[in-house]
Amino acid sequence: MYFELFSQMKKQLGQLDKWLETATAYADSKKIESGVFGSLRLAPDQFPFARQVQITCDTAKLGAARLSGKEAPAQADTEVTLPELRARVQSVLKYLDGFAAKDFENTATRSITQPRWEGKTMTGADYMLEHVVPNFYFHLTTVYALLRHNGVAVGKRDFLGTLTQKAPAT
Amino acid sequence: MYFELFSQMKKQLGQLDKWLETATAYADSKKIESGVFGSLRLAPDQFPFARQVQITCDTAKLGAARLSGKEAPAQADTEVTLPELRARVQSVLKYLDGFAAKDFENTATRSITQPRWEGKTMTGADYMLEHVVPNFYFHLTTVYALLRHNGVAVGKRDFLGTLTQKAPAT
């Protein structure tokens, strides 16, 4: 289910891109300076909006890379404006397009680590469930909450996007 | 991986219970009236805090029930205070304790519907990935964001809880 979970993250990143588009139109209509959204926070000791978008992107990018034994391209985290943040989201979408189900065949038992863990490891299965999925949705929802709190017209349907549903039998 | 995803949701609900405990101590220390937290919102047209906790719980409860072909007990959504909301979380944790991996053997291809879909259906696999997981983390993170925004001392580690990590070889 790894590939399917990442496919869903791609869908969510596509929704994120749409929220940023809506936020851009809102900022333009209100003549809000281009860097204002990037520095919004819900609490003074919380990462600002731009960093939340960057971490959302990195959680998906680094998760897919580590769980398939690939090296992800480093990105400089220099985005400040909404168009720059949209470009970041789109770059990660393009990166994730390069993965196929077979890349995750050995994922469950793979040994995963990252620099800040000081040598500690997690299995691929635990890393996906305990770290990648919760972190991805945590930062994604924080971005959404910041937009909602600051008057951008996004709603629950914009969060989920279109569901794969079958019409009732007639 | 259905059972494992629900096991992770149980872990997250346990973390939610701890945030509510921290919020209760904070409210007591500041002599904040017992119903204040339950009515907090990040935007005036958003469900209030208590409803966000209830939906987080229901997403896990109804998701597990529908995906395993069981009937979940209805709950009245009458909780207002933090202790009442903690009891709701704990009731769902107890309900989820009753599931085993074998309950999800036929989940992927099961046909799922719910009242508001007016007869439309989703496969179990799509329902889990597109609906249950995103909705669960959406409402869970919204609860966390409301606490952060209102001065309760919770941080990222309280969101994720303890990770299953192996110490480095010495």
GROMACS .gro file of C-alpha atoms in nm:
model
  340
    1MET     CA    1   0.000   0.000   0.000
    2TYR     CA    2   0.309   0.228   0.005
    3PHE     CA    3   0.271   0.332  -0.356
    4GLU     CA    4  -0.100   0.399  -0.302
    5LEU     CA    5  -0.030   0.610   0.007
    6PHE     CA    6   0.218   0.819  -0.194
    7SER     CA    7  -0.032   0.845  -0.480
    8GLN     CA    8  -0.280   0.990  -0.231
    9MET     CA    9  -0.010   1.234  -0.109
   10LYS     CA   10   0.028   1.346  -0.471
   11LYS     CA   11  -0.344   1.411  -0.485
   12GLN     CA   12  -0.321   1.612  -0.162
   13LEU     CA   13  -0.024   1.812  -0.296
   14GLY     CA   14  -0.235   1.893  -0.602
   15GLN     CA   15  -0.505   2.023  -0.367
   16LEU     CA   16  -0.241   2.226  -0.179
   17ASP     CA   17  -0.139   2.385  -0.509
   18LYS     CA   18  -0.502   2.488  -0.563
   19TRP     CA   19  -0.526   2.645  -0.215
   20LEU     CA   20  -0.211   2.843  -0.289
   21GLU     CA   21  -0.367   2.957  -0.616
   22THR     CA   22  -0.678   3.070  -0.427
   23ALA     CA   23  -0.458   3.246  -0.170
   24THR     CA   24  -0.269   3.424  -0.449
   25ALA     CA   25  -0.591   3.560  -0.597
   26TYR     CA   26  -0.707   3.668  -0.250
   27ALA     CA   27  -0.373   3.840  -0.176
   28ASP     CA   28  -0.384   4.017  -0.515
   29SER     CA   29  -0.743   4.137  -0.460
   30LYS     CA   30  -0.657   4.276  -0.116
   31LYS     CA   31  -0.318   4.415  -0.228
   32ILE     CA   32  -0.142   4.208   0.039
   33GLU     CA   33   0.239   4.218   0.004
   34SER     CA   34   0.384   3.906  -0.153
   35GLY     CA   35   0.578   3.789   0.152
   36VAL     CA   36   0.299   3.824   0.409
   37PHE     CA   37   0.147   3.478   0.369
   38GLY     CA   38   0.486   3.310   0.392
   39SER     CA   39   0.541   3.445   0.743
   40LEU     CA   40   0.199   3.370   0.899
   41ARG     CA   41   0.190   3.158   1.215
   42LEU     CA   42  -0.080   3.027   1.451
   43ALA     CA   43   0.156   3.063   1.749
   44PRO     CA   44   0.475   3.268   1.782
   45ASP     CA   45   0.691   2.957   1.844
   46GLN     CA   46   0.557   2.768   1.543
   47PHE     CA   47   0.725   2.739   1.201
   48PRO     CA   48   0.583   3.001   0.963
   49PHE     CA   49   0.358   2.924   0.666
   50ALA     CA   50   0.638   2.897   0.406
   51ARG     CA   51   0.827   2.645   0.622
   52GLN     CA   52   0.506   2.443   0.672
   53VAL     CA   53   0.467   2.416   0.293
   54GLN     CA   54   0.834   2.319   0.254
   55ILE     CA   55   0.811   2.047   0.522
   56THR     CA   56   0.491   1.910   0.368
   57CYS     CA   57   0.679   1.878   0.038
   58ASP     CA   58   0.992   1.733   0.198
   59THR     CA   59   0.800   1.475   0.399
   60ALA     CA   60   0.659   1.328   0.078
   61LYS     CA   61   0.982   1.366  -0.121
   62LEU     CA   62   1.221   1.228   0.141
   63GLY     CA   63   0.972   0.961   0.247
   64ALA     CA   64   0.944   0.823  -0.106
   65ALA     CA   65   1.321   0.845  -0.156
   66ARG     CA   66   1.420   0.673   0.170
   67LEU     CA   67   1.154   0.404   0.144
   68SER     CA   68   1.271   0.308  -0.205
   69GLY     CA   69   1.647   0.347  -0.146
   70LYS     CA   70   1.684   0.648  -0.376
   71GLU     CA   71   1.857   0.981  -0.323
   72ALA     CA   72   1.626   1.284  -0.333
   73PRO     CA   73   1.746   1.613  -0.482
   74ALA     CA   74   1.823   1.870  -0.211
   75GLN     CA   75   1.620   2.193  -0.218
   76ALA     CA   76   1.732   2.519  -0.060
   77ASP     CA   77   1.413   2.624   0.126
   78THR     CA   78   1.437   2.978  -0.009
   79GLU     CA   79   1.071   3.015  -0.112
   80VAL     CA   80   0.894   3.316   0.040
   81THR     CA   81   0.611   3.419  -0.194
   82LEU     CA   82   0.302   3.221  -0.290
   83PRO     CA   83   0.418   3.169  -0.653
   84GLU     CA   84   0.753   3.040  -0.524
   85LEU     CA   85   0.576   2.802  -0.288
   86ARG     CA   86   0.354   2.677  -0.573
   87ALA     CA   87   0.667   2.605  -0.776
   88ARG     CA   88   0.806   2.404  -0.483
   89VAL     CA   89   0.487   2.196  -0.463
   90GLN     CA   90   0.493   2.138  -0.838
   91SER     CA   91   0.858   2.029  -0.829
   92VAL     CA   92   0.777   1.764  -0.570
   93LEU     CA   93   0.476   1.646  -0.770
   94LYS     CA   94   0.707   1.601  -1.068
   95TYR     CA   95   0.959   1.411  -0.853
   96LEU     CA   96   0.689   1.176  -0.721
   97ASP     CA   97   0.573   1.108  -1.079
   98GLY     CA   98   0.899   0.915  -1.121
   99PHE     CA   99   0.796   0.640  -0.876
  100ALA     CA  100   0.618   0.314  -0.957
  101ALA     CA  101   0.470   0.041  -0.736
  102LYS     CA  102   0.778  -0.178  -0.788
  103ASP     CA  103   1.000   0.084  -0.619
  104PHE     CA  104   0.835  -0.009  -0.288
  105GLU     CA  105   0.864  -0.389  -0.311
  106ASN     CA  106   1.119  -0.414  -0.029
  107THR     CA  107   1.000  -0.116   0.169
  108ALA     CA  108   0.842  -0.281   0.476
  109THR     CA  109   1.168  -0.432   0.604
  110ARG     CA  110   1.408  -0.162   0.481
  111SER     CA  111   1.616   0.005   0.756
  112ILE     CA  112   1.552   0.380   0.756
  113THR     CA  113   1.746   0.656   0.927
  114GLN     CA  114   1.784   1.031   0.896
  115PRO     CA  115   2.052   1.273   1.018
  116ARG     CA  116   1.873   1.397   1.330
  117TRP     CA  117   1.817   1.043   1.464
  118GLU     CA  118   2.188   1.003   1.555
  119GLY     CA  119   2.220   0.650   1.421
  120LYS     CA  120   1.882   0.520   1.535
  121THR     CA  121   1.677   0.334   1.275
  122MET     CA  122   1.316   0.246   1.198
  123THR     CA  123   1.177  -0.027   0.973
  124GLY     CA  124   1.023   0.102   0.652
  125ALA     CA  125   0.679  -0.008   0.772
  126ASP     CA  126   0.707   0.183   1.101
  127TYR     CA  127   0.864   0.487   0.933
  128MET     CA  128   0.575   0.510   0.686
  129LEU     CA  129   0.298   0.469   0.943
  130GLU     CA  130   0.442   0.652   1.244
  131HIS     CA  131   0.639   0.925   1.071
  132VAL     CA  132   0.569   0.994   0.702
  133VAL     CA  133   0.189   0.977   0.699
  134PRO     CA  134   0.126   1.167   1.027
  135ASN     CA  135   0.391   1.431   0.947
  136PHE     CA  136   0.266   1.484   0.593
  137TYR     CA  137  -0.094   1.542   0.700
  138PHE     CA  138   0.015   1.742   1.005
  139HIS     CA  139   0.199   2.004   0.800
  140LEU     CA  140  -0.054   1.995   0.514
  141THR     CA  141  -0.342   2.062   0.755
  142THR     CA  142  -0.142   2.334   0.932
  143VAL     CA  143  -0.105   2.511   0.596
  144TYR     CA  144  -0.480   2.476   0.539
  145ALA     CA  145  -0.556   2.602   0.894
  146LEU     CA  146  -0.338   2.910   0.839
  147LEU     CA  147  -0.525   2.990   0.517
  148ARG     CA  148  -0.867   2.938   0.681
  149HIS     CA  149  -0.767   3.148   0.980
  150ASN     CA  150  -0.656   3.433   0.752
  151GLY     CA  151  -0.968   3.456   0.540
  152VAL     CA  152  -0.879   3.254   0.230
  153ALA     CA  153  -1.192   3.086   0.091
  154VAL     CA  154  -1.098   2.719   0.119
  155GLY     CA  155  -1.330   2.453   0.261
  156LYS     CA  156  -1.331   2.088   0.352
  157ARG     CA  157  -1.399   1.976  -0.006
  158ASP     CA  158  -1.089   2.163  -0.116
  159PHE     CA  159  -0.895   1.965   0.139
  160LEU     CA  160  -1.010   1.622   0.021
  161GLY     CA  161  -1.055   1.687  -0.350
  162THR     CA  162  -1.276   1.465  -0.565
  163LEU     CA  163  -1.345   1.118  -0.426
  164THR     CA  164  -1.336   0.807  -0.648
  165GLN     CA  165  -1.704   0.718  -0.624
  166LYS     CA  166  -1.932   0.493  -0.824
  167ALA     CA  167  -2.283   0.615  -0.907
  168PRO     CA  168  -2.574   0.414  -0.760
  169ALA     CA  169  -2.723   0.140  -0.978
  170THR     CA  170  -3.035   0.272  -1.151
  171MET     CA  171  -0.200  -0.245   0.602
  172TYR     CA  172  -0.555  -0.149   0.713
  173PHE     CA  173  -0.512  -0.289   1.062
  174GLU     CA  174  -0.175  -0.114   1.096
  175LEU     CA  175  -0.322   0.219   0.982
  176PHE     CA  176  -0.596   0.187   1.246
  177SER     CA  177  -0.336   0.088   1.507
  178GLN     CA  178  -0.156   0.412   1.425
  179MET     CA  179  -0.485   0.603   1.459
  180LYS     CA  180  -0.518   0.450   1.806
  181LYS     CA  181  -0.173   0.580   1.891
  182GLN     CA  182  -0.274   0.926   1.765
  183LEU     CA  183  -0.598   0.917   1.967
  184GLY     CA  184  -0.386   0.838   2.274
  185GLN     CA  185  -0.179   1.148   2.197
  186LEU     CA  186  -0.500   1.350   2.154
  187ASP     CA  187  -0.609   1.237   2.499
  188LYS     CA  188  -0.278   1.369   2.640
  189TRP     CA  189  -0.325   1.708   2.469
  190LEU     CA  190  -0.672   1.731   2.623
  191GLU     CA  191  -0.519   1.649   2.962
  192THR     CA  192  -0.263   1.928   2.914
  193ALA     CA  193  -0.542   2.165   2.806
  194THR     CA  194  -0.745   2.075   3.116
  195ALA     CA  195  -0.452   2.162   3.346
  196TYR     CA  196  -0.399   2.488   3.154
  197ALA     CA  197  -0.769   2.580   3.176
  198ASP     CA  198  -0.773   2.503   3.549
  199SER     CA  199  -0.461   2.712   3.613
  200LYS     CA  200  -0.609   3.010   3.426
  201LYS     CA  201  -0.959   2.958   3.570
  202ILE     CA  202  -1.102   2.930   3.218
  203GLU     CA  203  -1.469   2.822   3.218
  204SER     CA  204  -1.519   2.456   3.132
  205GLY     CA  205  -1.703   2.514   2.804
  206VAL     CA  206  -1.466   2.769   2.651
  207PHE     CA  207  -1.231   2.525   2.480
  208GLY     CA  208  -1.518   2.331   2.325
  209SER     CA  209  -1.636   2.637   2.133
  210LEU     CA  210  -1.301   2.761   1.996
  211ARG     CA  211  -1.267   2.808   1.618
  212LEU     CA  212  -0.995   2.924   1.378
  213ALA     CA  213  -1.258   3.080   1.149
  214PRO     CA  214  -1.620   3.172   1.224
  215ASP     CA  215  -1.756   2.930   0.962
  216GLN     CA  216  -1.555   2.632   1.088
  217PHE     CA  217  -1.680   2.356   1.320
  218PRO     CA  218  -1.585   2.436   1.682
  219PHE     CA  219  -1.324   2.249   1.884
  220ALA     CA  220  -1.564   1.998   2.044
  221ARG     CA  221  -1.704   1.900   1.702
  222GLN     CA  222  -1.351   1.859   1.564
  223VAL     CA  223  -1.271   1.611   1.845
  224GLN     CA  224  -1.600   1.426   1.782
  225ILE     CA  225  -1.533   1.398   1.407
  226THR     CA  226  -1.176   1.278   1.468
  227CYS     CA  227  -1.320   1.001   1.686
  228ASP     CA  228  -1.602   0.917   1.445
  229THR     CA  229  -1.371   0.900   1.144
  230ALA     CA  230  -1.170   0.624   1.314
  231LYS     CA  231  -1.473   0.448   1.464
  232LEU     CA  232  -1.694   0.453   1.152
  233GLY     CA  233  -1.398   0.383   0.925
  234ALA     CA  234  -1.305   0.065   1.116
  235ALA     CA  235  -1.670  -0.043   1.135
  236ARG     CA  236  -1.752   0.011   0.767
  237LEU     CA  237  -1.426  -0.140   0.642
  238SER     CA  238  -1.485  -0.458   0.842
  239GLY     CA  239  -1.861  -0.485   0.787
  240LYS     CA  240  -1.953  -0.414   1.150
  241GLU     CA  241  -2.208  -0.178   1.302
  242ALA     CA  242  -2.056   0.097   1.518
  243PRO     CA  243  -2.240   0.218   1.829
  244ALA     CA  244  -2.402   0.560   1.773
  245GLN     CA  245  -2.283   0.843   1.998
  246ALA     CA  246  -2.487   1.157   2.070
  247ASP     CA  247  -2.221   1.430   2.020
  248THR     CA  248  -2.321   1.601   2.345
  249GLU     CA  249  -1.967   1.654   2.481
  250VAL     CA  250  -1.883   2.015   2.566
  251THR     CA  251  -1.614   2.015   2.838
  252LEU     CA  252  -1.259   1.884   2.815
  253PRO     CA  253  -1.327   1.590   3.054
  254GLU     CA  254  -1.630   1.494   2.843
  255LEU     CA  255  -1.419   1.508   2.526
  256ARG     CA  256  -1.150   1.292   2.689
  257ALA     CA  257  -1.417   1.034   2.775
  258ARG     CA  258  -1.528   1.034   2.409
  259VAL     CA  259  -1.170   0.972   2.291
  260GLN     CA  260  -1.129   0.693   2.544
  261SER     CA  261  -1.456   0.529   2.437
  262VAL     CA  262  -1.334   0.513   2.078
  263LEU     CA  263  -0.996   0.375   2.185
  264LYS     CA  264  -1.183   0.098   2.368
  265TYR     CA  265  -1.398   0.031   2.060
  266LEU     CA  266  -1.090   0.006   1.836
  267ASP     CA  267  -0.931  -0.240   2.080
  268GLY     CA  268  -1.194  -0.489   1.964
  269PHE     CA  269  -1.049  -0.515   1.610
  270ALA     CA  270  -0.791  -0.763   1.484
  271ALA     CA  271  -0.600  -0.790   1.155
  272LYS     CA  272  -0.838  -1.061   1.030
  273ASP     CA  273  -1.132  -0.816   1.046
  274PHE     CA  274  -0.979  -0.637   0.745
  275GLU     CA  275  -0.911  -0.940   0.524
  276ASN     CA  276  -1.176  -0.844   0.267
  277THR     CA  277  -1.153  -0.470   0.309
  278ALA     CA  278  -0.988  -0.362  -0.017
  279THR     CA  279  -1.276  -0.475  -0.239
  280ARG     CA  280  -1.564  -0.410   0.003
  281SER     CA  281  -1.829  -0.166  -0.125
  282ILE     CA  282  -1.859   0.127   0.116
  283THR     CA  283  -2.128   0.390   0.139
  284GLN     CA  284  -2.255   0.640   0.395
  285PRO     CA  285  -2.586   0.830   0.427
  286ARG     CA  286  -2.470   1.160   0.278
  287TRP     CA  287  -2.340   0.996  -0.042
  288GLU     CA  288  -2.697   0.932  -0.169
  289GLY     CA  289  -2.628   0.579  -0.289
  290LYS     CA  290  -2.280   0.638  -0.430
  291THR     CA  291  -2.013   0.387  -0.326
  292MET     CA  292  -1.637   0.362  -0.290
  293THR     CA  293  -1.416   0.054  -0.273
  294GLY     CA  294  -1.271  -0.013   0.070
  295ALA     CA  295  -0.922   0.066  -0.062
  296ASP     CA  296  -1.026   0.406  -0.199
  297TYR     CA  297  -1.237   0.488   0.107
  298MET     CA  298  -0.942   0.421   0.338
  299LEU     CA  299  -0.686   0.618   0.137
  300GLU     CA  300  -0.897   0.908   0.006
  301HIS     CA  301  -1.139   0.953   0.294
  302VAL     CA  302  -1.056   0.789   0.628
  303VAL     CA  303  -0.684   0.869   0.654
  304PRO     CA  304  -0.700   1.231   0.524
  305ASN     CA  305  -1.014   1.310   0.729
  306PHE     CA  306  -0.875   1.159   1.046
  307TYR     CA  307  -0.551   1.359   1.031
  308PHE     CA  308  -0.733   1.670   0.911
  309HIS     CA  309  -0.957   1.690   1.218
  310LEU     CA  310  -0.684   1.567   1.455
  311THR     CA  311  -0.444   1.839   1.337
  312THR     CA  312  -0.720   2.101   1.352
  313VAL     CA  313  -0.770   2.014   1.720
  314TYR     CA  314  -0.394   2.044   1.775
  315ALA     CA  315  -0.382   2.378   1.586
  316LEU     CA  316  -0.663   2.518   1.801
  317LEU     CA  317  -0.474   2.423   2.119
  318ARG     CA  318  -0.146   2.570   1.989
  319HIS     CA  319  -0.321   2.889   1.881
  320ASN     CA  320  -0.477   2.929   2.224
  321GLY     CA  321  -0.164   2.892   2.433
  322VAL     CA  322  -0.172   2.525   2.538
  323ALA     CA  323   0.184   2.391   2.567
  324VAL     CA  324   0.181   2.114   2.308
  325GLY     CA  325   0.457   2.063   2.052
  326LYS     CA  326   0.542   1.848   1.753
  327ARG     CA  327   0.665   1.558   1.968
  328ASP     CA  328   0.329   1.552   2.143
  329PHE     CA  329   0.168   1.518   1.802
  330LEU     CA  330   0.374   1.218   1.689
  331GLY     CA  331   0.435   1.046   2.023
  332THR     CA  332   0.722   0.801   2.070
  333LEU     CA  333   0.862   0.648   1.751
  334THR     CA  334   0.948   0.277   1.729
  335GLN     CA  335   1.323   0.316   1.684
  336LYS     CA  336   1.617   0.080   1.720
  337ALA     CA  337   1.934   0.206   1.890
  338PRO     CA  338   2.250   0.219   1.676
  339ALA     CA  339   2.483  -0.083   1.686
  340THR     CA  340   2.768  -0.015   1.930
   0.00000   0.00000   0.00000
